[in-house]
N, C-alpha and C. Protein backbone atom coordinates (compact mmCIF):
# COMPACT_ATOMS: atom_id res chain seq x y z
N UNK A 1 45.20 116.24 76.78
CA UNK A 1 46.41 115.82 77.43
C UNK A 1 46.79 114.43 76.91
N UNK A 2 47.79 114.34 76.34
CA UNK A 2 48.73 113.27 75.86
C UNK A 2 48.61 111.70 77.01
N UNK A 3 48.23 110.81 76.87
CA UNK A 3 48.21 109.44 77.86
C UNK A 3 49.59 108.77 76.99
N UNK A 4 50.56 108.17 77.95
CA UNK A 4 51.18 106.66 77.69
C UNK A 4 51.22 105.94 78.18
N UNK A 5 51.48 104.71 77.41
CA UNK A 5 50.93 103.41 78.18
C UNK A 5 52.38 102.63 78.06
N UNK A 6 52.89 101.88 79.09
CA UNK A 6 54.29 101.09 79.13
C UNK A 6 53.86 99.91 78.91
N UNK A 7 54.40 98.54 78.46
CA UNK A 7 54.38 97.64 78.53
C UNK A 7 55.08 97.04 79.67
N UNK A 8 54.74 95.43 80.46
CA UNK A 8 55.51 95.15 81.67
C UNK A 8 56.85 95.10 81.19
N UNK A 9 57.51 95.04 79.91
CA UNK A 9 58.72 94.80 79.96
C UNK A 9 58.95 96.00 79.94
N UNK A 10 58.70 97.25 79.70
CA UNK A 10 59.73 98.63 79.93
C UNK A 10 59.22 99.14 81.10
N UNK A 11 58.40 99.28 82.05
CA UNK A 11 58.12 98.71 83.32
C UNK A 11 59.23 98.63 84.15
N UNK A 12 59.33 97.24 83.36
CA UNK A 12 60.55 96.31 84.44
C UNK A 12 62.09 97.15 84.19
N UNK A 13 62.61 97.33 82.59
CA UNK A 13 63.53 98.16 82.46
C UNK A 13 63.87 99.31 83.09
N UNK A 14 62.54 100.36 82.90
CA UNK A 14 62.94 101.67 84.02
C UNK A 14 63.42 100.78 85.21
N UNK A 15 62.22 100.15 85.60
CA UNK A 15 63.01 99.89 87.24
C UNK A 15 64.17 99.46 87.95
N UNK A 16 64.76 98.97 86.67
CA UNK A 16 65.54 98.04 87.04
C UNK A 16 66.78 98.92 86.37
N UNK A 17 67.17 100.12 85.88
CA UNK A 17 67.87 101.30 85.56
C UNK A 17 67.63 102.51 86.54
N UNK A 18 66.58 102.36 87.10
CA UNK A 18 66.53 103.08 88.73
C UNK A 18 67.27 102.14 89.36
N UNK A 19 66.98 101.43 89.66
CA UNK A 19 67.88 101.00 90.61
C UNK A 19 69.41 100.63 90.30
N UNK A 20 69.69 100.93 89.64
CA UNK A 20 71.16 100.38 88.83
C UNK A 20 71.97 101.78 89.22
N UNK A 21 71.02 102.82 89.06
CA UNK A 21 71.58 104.13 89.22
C UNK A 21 71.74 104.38 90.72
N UNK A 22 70.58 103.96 91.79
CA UNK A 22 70.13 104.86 92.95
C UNK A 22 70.74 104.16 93.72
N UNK A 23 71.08 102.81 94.01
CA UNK A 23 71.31 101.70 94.95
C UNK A 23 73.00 102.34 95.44
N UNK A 24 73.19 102.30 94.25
CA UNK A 24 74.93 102.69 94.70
C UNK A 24 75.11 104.13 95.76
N UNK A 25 73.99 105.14 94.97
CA UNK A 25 74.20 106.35 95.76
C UNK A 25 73.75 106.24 97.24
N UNK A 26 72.81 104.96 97.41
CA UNK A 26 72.18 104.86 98.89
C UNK A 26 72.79 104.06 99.99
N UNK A 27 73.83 103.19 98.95
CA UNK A 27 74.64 102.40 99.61
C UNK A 27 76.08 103.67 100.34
N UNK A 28 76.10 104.64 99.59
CA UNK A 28 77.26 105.64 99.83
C UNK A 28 77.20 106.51 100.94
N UNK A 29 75.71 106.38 100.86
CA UNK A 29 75.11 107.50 102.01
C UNK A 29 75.01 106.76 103.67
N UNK A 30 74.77 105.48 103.46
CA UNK A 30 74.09 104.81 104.32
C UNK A 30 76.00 104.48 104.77
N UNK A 31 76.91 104.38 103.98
CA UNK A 31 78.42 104.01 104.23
C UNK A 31 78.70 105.15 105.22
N UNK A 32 78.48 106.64 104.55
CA UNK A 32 78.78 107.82 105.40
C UNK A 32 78.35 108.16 106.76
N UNK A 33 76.55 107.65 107.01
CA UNK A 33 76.05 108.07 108.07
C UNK A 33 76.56 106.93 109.31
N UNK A 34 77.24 106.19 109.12
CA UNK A 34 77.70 104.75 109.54
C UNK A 34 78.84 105.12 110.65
N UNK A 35 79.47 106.81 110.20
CA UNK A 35 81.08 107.17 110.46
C UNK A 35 80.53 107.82 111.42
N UNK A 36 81.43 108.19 112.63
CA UNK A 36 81.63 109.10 113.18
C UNK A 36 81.85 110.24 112.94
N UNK A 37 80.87 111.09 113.89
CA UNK A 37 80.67 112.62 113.10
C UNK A 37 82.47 113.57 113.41
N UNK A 38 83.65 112.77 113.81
CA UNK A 38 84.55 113.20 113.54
C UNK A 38 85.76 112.01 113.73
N UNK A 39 86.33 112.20 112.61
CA UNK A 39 87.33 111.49 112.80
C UNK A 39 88.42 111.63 113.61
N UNK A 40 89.62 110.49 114.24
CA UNK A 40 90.61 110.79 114.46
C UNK A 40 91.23 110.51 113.41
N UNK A 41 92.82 110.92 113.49
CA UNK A 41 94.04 110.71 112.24
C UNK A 41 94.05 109.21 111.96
N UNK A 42 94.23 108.33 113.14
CA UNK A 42 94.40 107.29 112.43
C UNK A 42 92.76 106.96 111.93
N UNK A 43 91.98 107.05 112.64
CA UNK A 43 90.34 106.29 112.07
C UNK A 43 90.48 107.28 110.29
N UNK A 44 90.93 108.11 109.80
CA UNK A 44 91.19 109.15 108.86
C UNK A 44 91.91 107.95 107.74
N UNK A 45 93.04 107.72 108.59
CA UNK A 45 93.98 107.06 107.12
C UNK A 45 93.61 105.62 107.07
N UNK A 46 92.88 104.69 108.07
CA UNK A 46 92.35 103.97 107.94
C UNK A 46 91.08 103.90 107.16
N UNK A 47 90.30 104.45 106.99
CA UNK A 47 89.23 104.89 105.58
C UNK A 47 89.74 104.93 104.71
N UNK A 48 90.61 106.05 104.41
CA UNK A 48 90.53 106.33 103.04
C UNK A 48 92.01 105.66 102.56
N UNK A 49 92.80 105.05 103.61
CA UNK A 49 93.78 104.03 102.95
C UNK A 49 95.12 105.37 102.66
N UNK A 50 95.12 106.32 103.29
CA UNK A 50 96.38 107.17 103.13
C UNK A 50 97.32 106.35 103.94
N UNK A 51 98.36 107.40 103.79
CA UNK A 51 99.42 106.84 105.06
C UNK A 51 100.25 108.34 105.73
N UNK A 52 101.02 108.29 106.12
CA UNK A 52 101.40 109.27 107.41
C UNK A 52 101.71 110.64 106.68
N UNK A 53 102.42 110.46 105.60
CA UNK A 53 102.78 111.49 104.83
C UNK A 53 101.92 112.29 104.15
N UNK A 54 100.71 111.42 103.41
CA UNK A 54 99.61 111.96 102.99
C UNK A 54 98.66 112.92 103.64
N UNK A 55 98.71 112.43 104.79
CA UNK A 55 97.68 112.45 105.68
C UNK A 55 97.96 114.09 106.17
N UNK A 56 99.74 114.21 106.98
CA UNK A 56 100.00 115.16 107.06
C UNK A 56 99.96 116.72 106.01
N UNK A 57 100.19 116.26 104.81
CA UNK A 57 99.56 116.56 103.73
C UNK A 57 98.85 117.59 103.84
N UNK A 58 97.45 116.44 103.36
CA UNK A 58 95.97 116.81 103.52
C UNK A 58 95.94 117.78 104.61
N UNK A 59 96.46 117.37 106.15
CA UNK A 59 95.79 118.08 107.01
C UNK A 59 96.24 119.73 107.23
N UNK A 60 97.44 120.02 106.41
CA UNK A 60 98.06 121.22 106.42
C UNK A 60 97.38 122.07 105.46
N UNK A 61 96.73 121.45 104.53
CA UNK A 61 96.31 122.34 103.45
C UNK A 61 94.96 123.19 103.76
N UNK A 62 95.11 124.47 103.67
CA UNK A 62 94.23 125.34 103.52
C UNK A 62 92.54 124.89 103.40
N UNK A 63 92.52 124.31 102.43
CA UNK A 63 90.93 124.43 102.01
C UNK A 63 90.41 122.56 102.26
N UNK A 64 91.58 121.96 103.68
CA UNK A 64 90.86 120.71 104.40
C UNK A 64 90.42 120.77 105.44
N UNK A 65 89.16 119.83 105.41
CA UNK A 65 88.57 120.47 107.00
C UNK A 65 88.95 119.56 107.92
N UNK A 66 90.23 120.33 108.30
CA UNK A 66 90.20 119.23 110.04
C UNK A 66 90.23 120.69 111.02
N UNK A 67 89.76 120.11 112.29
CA UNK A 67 89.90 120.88 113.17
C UNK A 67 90.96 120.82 114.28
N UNK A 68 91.52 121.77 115.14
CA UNK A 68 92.94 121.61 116.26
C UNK A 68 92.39 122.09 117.46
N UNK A 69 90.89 122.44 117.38
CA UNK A 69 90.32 122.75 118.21
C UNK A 69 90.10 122.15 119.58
N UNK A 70 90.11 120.65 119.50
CA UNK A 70 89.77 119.64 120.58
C UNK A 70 90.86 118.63 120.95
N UNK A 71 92.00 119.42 120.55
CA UNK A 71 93.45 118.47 120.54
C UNK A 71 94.31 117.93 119.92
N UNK A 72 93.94 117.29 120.01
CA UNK A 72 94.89 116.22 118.45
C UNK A 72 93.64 116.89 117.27
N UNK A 73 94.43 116.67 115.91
CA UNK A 73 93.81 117.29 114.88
C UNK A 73 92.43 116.70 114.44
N UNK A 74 91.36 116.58 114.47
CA UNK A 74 89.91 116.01 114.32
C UNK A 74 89.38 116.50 112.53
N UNK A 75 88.76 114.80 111.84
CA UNK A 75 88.23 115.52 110.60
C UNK A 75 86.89 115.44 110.62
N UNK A 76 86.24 116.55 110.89
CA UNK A 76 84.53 116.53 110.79
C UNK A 76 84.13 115.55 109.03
N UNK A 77 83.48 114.94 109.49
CA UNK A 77 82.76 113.81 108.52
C UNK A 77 82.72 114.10 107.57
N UNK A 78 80.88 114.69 107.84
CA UNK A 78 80.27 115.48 106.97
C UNK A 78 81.57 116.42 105.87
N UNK A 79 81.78 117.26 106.44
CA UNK A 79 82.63 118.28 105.84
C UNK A 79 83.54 118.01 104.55
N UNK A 80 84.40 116.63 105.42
CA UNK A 80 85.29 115.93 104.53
C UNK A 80 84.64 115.58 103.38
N UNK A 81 83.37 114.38 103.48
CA UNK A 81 82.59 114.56 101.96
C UNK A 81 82.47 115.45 101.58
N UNK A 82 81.69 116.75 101.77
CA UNK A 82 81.73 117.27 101.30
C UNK A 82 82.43 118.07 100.40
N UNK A 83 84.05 118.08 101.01
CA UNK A 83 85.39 118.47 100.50
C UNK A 83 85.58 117.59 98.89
N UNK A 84 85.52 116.88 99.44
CA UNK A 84 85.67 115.36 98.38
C UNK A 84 85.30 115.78 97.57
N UNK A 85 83.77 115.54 97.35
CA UNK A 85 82.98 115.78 96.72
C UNK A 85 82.86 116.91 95.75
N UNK A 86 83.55 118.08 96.44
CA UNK A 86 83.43 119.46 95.76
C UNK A 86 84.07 119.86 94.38
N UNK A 87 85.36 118.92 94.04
CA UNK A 87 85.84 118.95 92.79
C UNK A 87 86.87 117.53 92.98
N UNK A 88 87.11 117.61 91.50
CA UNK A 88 87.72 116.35 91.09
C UNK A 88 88.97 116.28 91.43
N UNK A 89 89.79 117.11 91.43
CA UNK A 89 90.85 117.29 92.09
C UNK A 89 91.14 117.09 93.60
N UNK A 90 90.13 117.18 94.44
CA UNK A 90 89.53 116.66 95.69
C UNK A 90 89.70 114.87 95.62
N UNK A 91 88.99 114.93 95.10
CA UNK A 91 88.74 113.02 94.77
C UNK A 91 90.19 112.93 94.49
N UNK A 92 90.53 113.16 93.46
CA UNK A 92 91.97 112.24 93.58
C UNK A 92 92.81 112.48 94.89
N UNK A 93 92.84 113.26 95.28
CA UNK A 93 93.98 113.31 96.20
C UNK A 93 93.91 112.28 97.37
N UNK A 94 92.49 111.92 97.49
CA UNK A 94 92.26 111.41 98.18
C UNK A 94 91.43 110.00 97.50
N UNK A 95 91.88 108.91 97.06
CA UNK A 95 91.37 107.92 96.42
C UNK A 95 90.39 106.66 97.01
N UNK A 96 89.44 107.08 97.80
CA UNK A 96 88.49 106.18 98.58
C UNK A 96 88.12 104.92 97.80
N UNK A 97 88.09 103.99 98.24
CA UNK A 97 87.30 103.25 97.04
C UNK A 97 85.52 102.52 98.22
N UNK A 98 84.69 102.40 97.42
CA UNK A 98 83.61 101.96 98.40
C UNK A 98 83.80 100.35 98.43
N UNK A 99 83.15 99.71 99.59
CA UNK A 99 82.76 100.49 100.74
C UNK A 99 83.72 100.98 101.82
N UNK A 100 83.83 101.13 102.56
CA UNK A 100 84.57 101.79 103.54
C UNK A 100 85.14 100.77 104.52
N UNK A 101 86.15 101.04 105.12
CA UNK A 101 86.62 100.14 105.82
C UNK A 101 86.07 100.50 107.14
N UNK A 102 85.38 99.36 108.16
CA UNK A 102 84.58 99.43 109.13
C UNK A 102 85.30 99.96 110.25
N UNK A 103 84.94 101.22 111.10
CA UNK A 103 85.55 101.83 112.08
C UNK A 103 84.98 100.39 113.51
């Protein structure tokens, strides 16, 4: 079986390219779990910086997850990332920039 041996300076490089990579994704996660597991419209366009037109938009379209279930129109969190997330065309429509604006 093959042994390698690092020196402290590539050591320090991986680590420091882990973290260059991971920090951002933990900072994103730790932004998300932060939200309420549903939004209202305005806590909605206040995040992601839409405005009334957009918003109405978004919330008419087929494949967005809000719900009308509990009254006024509600956007489950989770879901919404996940929406986001699901294609690129998602992302733009909706242009978040991090971090998030504090509910």
């Amino acid at each position: 079986m093959p042994n390698t041996t690092f020196s402290s300076e590539e050591i320090q490089t991986f680590a420091n390219e882990i973290k260059k990579q991971l920090v951002p994704i933990l900072v994103e996660e730790l932004k998300e779990s932060e939200l309420p597991p549903l939004l209202t419209r305005k806590q909605f366009m206040d995040i992601t910086g839409v405005g009334p037109t957009k918003c109405n938009e978004l919330f008419n379209r087929g494949d967005f997850p809000v719900t009308r279930e509990l009254g006024h129109p509600k956007v489950p969190t989770k879901m919404f990332f996940d929406w986001l997330y699901s294609s690129a065309q998602n992302a733009q429509e909706v242009r978040m920039k991090y971090p998030y604006s504090a509910i």
